[in-house]
Coordinates of C-alpha atoms and ligand atoms in Angstrom, one line a residue:
X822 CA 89.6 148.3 53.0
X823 CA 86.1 149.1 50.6
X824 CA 87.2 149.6 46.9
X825 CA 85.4 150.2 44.0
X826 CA 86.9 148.7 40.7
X827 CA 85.6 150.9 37.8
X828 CA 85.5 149.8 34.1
X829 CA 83.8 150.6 30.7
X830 CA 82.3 147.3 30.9
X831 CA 82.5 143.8 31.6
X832 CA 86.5 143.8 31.1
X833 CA 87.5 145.0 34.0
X834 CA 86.3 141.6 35.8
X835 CA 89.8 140.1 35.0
X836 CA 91.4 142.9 37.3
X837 CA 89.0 141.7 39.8
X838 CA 90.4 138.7 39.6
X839 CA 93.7 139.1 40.4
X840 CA 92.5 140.8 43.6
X841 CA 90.1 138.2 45.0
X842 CA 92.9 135.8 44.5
X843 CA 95.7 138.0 46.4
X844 CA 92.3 138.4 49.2
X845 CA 93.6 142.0 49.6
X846 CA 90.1 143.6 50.1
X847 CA 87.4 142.8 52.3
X848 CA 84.6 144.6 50.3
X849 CA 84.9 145.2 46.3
X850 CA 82.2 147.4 44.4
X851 CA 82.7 147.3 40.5
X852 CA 80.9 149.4 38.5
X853 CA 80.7 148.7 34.6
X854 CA 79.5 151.4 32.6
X855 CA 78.0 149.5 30.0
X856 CA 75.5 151.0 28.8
X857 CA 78.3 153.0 26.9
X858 CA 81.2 150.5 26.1
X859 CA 83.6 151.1 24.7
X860 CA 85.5 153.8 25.4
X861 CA 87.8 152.8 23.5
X862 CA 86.9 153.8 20.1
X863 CA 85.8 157.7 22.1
X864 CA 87.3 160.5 22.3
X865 CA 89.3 161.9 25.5
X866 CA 86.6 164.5 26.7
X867 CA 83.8 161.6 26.3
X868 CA 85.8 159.5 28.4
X869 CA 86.8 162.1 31.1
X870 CA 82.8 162.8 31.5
X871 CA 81.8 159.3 31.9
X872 CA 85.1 158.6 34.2
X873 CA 83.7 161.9 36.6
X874 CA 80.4 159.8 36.3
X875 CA 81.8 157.3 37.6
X876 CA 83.3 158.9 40.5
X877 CA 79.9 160.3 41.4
X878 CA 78.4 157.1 41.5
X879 CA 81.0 155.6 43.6
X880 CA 80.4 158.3 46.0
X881 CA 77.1 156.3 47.5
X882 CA 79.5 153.8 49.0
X883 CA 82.1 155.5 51.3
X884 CA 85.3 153.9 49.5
X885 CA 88.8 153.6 50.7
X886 CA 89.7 153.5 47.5
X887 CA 89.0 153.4 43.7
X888 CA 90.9 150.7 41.2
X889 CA 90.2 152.0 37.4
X890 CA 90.6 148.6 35.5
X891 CA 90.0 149.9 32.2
X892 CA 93.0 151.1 30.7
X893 CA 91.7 153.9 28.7
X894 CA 90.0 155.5 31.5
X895 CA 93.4 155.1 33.5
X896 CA 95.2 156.5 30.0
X897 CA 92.9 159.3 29.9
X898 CA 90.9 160.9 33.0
X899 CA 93.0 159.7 36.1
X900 CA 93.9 163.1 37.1
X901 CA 89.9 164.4 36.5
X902 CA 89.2 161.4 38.5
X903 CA 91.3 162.5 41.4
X904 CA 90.3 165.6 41.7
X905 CA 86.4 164.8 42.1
X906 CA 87.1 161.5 44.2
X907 CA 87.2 161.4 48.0
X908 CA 89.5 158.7 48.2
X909 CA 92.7 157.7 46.1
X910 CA 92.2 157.0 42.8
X911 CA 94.7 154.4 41.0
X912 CA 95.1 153.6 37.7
X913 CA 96.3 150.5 35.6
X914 CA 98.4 152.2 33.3
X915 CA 101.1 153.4 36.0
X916 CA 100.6 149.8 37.7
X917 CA 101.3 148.3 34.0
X918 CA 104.6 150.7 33.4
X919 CA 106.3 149.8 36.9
X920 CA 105.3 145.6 36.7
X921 CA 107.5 146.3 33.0
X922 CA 110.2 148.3 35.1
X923 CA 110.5 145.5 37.6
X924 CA 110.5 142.6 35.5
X925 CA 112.5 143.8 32.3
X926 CA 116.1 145.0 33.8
X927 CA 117.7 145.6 30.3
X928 CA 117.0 149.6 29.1
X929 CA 117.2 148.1 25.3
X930 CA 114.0 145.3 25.9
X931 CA 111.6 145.7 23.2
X932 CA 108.5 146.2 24.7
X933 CA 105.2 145.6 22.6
X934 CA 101.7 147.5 23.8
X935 CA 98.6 146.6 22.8
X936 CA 95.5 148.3 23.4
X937 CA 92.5 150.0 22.7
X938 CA 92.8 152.9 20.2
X939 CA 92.3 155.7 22.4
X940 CA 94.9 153.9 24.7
X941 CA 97.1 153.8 22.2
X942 CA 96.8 157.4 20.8
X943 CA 97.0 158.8 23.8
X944 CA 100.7 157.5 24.1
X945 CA 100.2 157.2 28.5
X946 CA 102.1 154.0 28.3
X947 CA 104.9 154.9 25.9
X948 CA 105.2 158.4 27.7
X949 CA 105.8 156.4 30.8
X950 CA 108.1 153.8 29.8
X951 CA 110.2 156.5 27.7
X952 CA 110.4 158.0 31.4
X953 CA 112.4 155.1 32.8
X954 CA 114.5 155.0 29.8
X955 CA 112.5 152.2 27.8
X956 CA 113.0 153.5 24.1
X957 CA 112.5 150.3 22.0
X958 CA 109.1 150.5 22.2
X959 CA 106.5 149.0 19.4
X960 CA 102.7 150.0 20.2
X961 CA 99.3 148.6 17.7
X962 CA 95.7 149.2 18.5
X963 CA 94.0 145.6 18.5
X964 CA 90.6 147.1 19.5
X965 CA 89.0 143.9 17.4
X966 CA 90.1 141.8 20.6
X967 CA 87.8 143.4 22.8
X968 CA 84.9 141.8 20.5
X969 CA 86.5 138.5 20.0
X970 CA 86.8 137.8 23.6
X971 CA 83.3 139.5 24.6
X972 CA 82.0 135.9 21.8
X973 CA 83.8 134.0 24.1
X974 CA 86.9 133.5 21.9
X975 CA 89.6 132.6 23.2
X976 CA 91.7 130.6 20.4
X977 CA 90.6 129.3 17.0
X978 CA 91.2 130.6 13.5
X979 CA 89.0 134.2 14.1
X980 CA 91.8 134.7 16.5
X981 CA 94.7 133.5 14.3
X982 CA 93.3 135.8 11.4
X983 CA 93.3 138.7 13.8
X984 CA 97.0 138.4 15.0
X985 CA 98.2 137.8 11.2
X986 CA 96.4 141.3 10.5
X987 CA 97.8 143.0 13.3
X988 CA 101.2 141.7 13.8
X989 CA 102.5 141.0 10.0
X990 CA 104.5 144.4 10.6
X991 CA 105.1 143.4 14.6
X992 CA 108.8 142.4 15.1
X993 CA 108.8 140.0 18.1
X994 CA 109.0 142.0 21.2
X995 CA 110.6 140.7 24.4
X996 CA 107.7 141.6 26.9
X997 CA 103.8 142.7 25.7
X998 CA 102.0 145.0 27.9
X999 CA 98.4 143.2 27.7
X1000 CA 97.0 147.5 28.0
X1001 CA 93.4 146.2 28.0
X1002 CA 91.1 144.7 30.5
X1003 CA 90.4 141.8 27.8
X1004 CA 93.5 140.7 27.0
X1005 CA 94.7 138.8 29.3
X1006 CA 91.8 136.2 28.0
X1007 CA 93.7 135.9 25.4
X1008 CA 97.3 135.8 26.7
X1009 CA 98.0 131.7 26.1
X1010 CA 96.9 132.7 22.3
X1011 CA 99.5 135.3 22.2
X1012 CA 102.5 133.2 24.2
X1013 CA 101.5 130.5 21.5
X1014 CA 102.2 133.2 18.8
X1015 CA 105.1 135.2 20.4
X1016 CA 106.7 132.1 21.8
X1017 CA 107.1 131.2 25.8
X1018 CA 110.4 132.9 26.3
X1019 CA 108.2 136.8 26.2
X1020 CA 106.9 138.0 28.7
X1021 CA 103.3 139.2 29.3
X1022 CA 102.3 142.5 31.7
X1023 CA 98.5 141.3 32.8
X1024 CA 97.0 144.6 34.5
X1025 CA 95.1 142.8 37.3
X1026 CA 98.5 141.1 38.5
X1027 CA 100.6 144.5 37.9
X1028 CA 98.1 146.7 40.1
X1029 CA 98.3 143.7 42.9
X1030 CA 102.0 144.3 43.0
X1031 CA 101.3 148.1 42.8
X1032 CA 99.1 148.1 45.6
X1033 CA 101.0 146.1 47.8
X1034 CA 103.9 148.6 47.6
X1035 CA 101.5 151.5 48.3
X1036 CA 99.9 150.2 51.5
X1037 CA 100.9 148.0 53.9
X1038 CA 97.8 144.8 53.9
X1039 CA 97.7 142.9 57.2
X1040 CA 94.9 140.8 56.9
X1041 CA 93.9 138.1 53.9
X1042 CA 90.2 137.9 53.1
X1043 CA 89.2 134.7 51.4
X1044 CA 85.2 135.6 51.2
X1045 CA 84.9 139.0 50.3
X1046 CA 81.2 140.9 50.4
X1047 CA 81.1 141.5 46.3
X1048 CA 78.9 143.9 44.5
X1049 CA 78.3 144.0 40.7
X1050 CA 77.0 147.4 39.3
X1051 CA 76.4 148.3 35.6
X1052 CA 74.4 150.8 33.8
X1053 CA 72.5 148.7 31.5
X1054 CA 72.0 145.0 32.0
X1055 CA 73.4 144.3 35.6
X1056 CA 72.3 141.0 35.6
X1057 CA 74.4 140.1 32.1
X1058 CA 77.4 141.7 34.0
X1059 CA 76.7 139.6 36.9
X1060 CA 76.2 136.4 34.9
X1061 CA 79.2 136.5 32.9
X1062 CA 81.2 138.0 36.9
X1063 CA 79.8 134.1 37.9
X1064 CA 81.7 132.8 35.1
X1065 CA 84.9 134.3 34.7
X1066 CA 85.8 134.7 38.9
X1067 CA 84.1 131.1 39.2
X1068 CA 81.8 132.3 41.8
X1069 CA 79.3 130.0 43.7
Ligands
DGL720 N1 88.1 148.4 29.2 C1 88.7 148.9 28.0 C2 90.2 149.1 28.2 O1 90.8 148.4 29.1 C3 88.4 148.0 26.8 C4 86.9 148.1 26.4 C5 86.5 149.5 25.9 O2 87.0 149.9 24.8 O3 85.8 150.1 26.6 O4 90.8 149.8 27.5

């Protein structure tokens, strides 16, 4: 299988992640539209546009399928998306809702989402949860994460002034849906602040599971051909790709 992974940015590299290490895919295009991150902080026909965009630019490569990392692209314009692509389009958000399903059994779980703020206004994750009968639901915009982690930081007192703003009002959840493609940089910070026993939903590790219940993968690739893409600056995209995948 040839899939393109599509993001607002650099983020999206920690989906990519997870599926080098499961070697599902033997060729992986990501595109990073950055150029115009965030999206974030845009409104839903802005992000629709650039998500058909997207799609376009995707159609150079004869894909098998497309991954949207970014979680406000997959909160917003995965139906637009479908509709222009010529291959299945999937989505983190839906990937993100089952992983909770599967590893929360109790109805009652409080489940915390963070995200973006278009994520968060556009209620995708709460509308889905509320559809398998999750109702304790919290849900806080932490779009100042996205910068902290695009400065490389991971911990520290920035970080611990961030999470006192944020979560002073927060009561502690049982799981956290990490709903942005940065956060799971920061997930040992939040275990540290939540405590061990909750539990985080990563997006990269929820749409590995998701994808291995929608097709059936025979083969493991351990060298996959990889292609960076970005609309401005493909070389700082590819630099900080070496980086965070540890690639030679
Ligand atoms: N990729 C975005 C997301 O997962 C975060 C960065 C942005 O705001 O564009 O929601």
């Amino acid at each position: 299988m040839k899939i393109g992974v599509f993001d607002s940015g650099i983020g999206g590299l920690t989906v990519v992640k997870s599926l080098l290490e499961h070697q599902l895919f033997e060729q992986i295009i990501y595109f990073g539209d950055t150029a115009r991150v965030p999206y974030g902080i845009k409104d839903k026909n802005t992000i629709i546009r650039y998500a058909i965009e997207a799609v376009e630019f995707f159609k150079n490569f004869e894909l098998d399928l497309i991954v949207v990392a970014c979680n406000t692209v997959s909160a917003y314009a995965l139906e637009e998306m479908r509709e222009h692509a010529p291959c299945p389009v999937i989505g983190v958000v839906e990937a993100g809702v089952l992983a909770t399903s599967n590893k929360m059994p109790h109805k009652d779980s409080n489940i915390l989402i963070l995200g973006t703020k278009a994520t968060i206004n556009s209620k995708a994750y709460e509308t889905q949860l509320r559809k398998l009968s999750f109702d304790n639901l919290q849900a806080k915009a932490t779009g100042l994460f996205v910068s902290i982690v695009e400065e490389d930081i991971y911990n520290g007192s920035i970080l611990d002034a961030t999470f006192a703003h944020y979560f002073k009002d927060i009561k502690k959840p049982d799981a956290i849906i990490l709903g942005c493609t940065h956060f799971p940089l920061i997930s040992d910070a939040l275990q540290e602040y939540f405590g061990e026993d909750v539990v985080l939903i990563h997006s990269g590790e929820a749409i590995v599971e998701h994808l291995e219940q929608l097709f059936a993968f025979s083969k493991k690739y351990d060298d996959p051909k990889l292609e960076f893409f970005a609309s401005e600056n493909p070389e700082a995209l590819r630099g900080v790709a070496k980086r965070w995948l540890a690639l030679r």
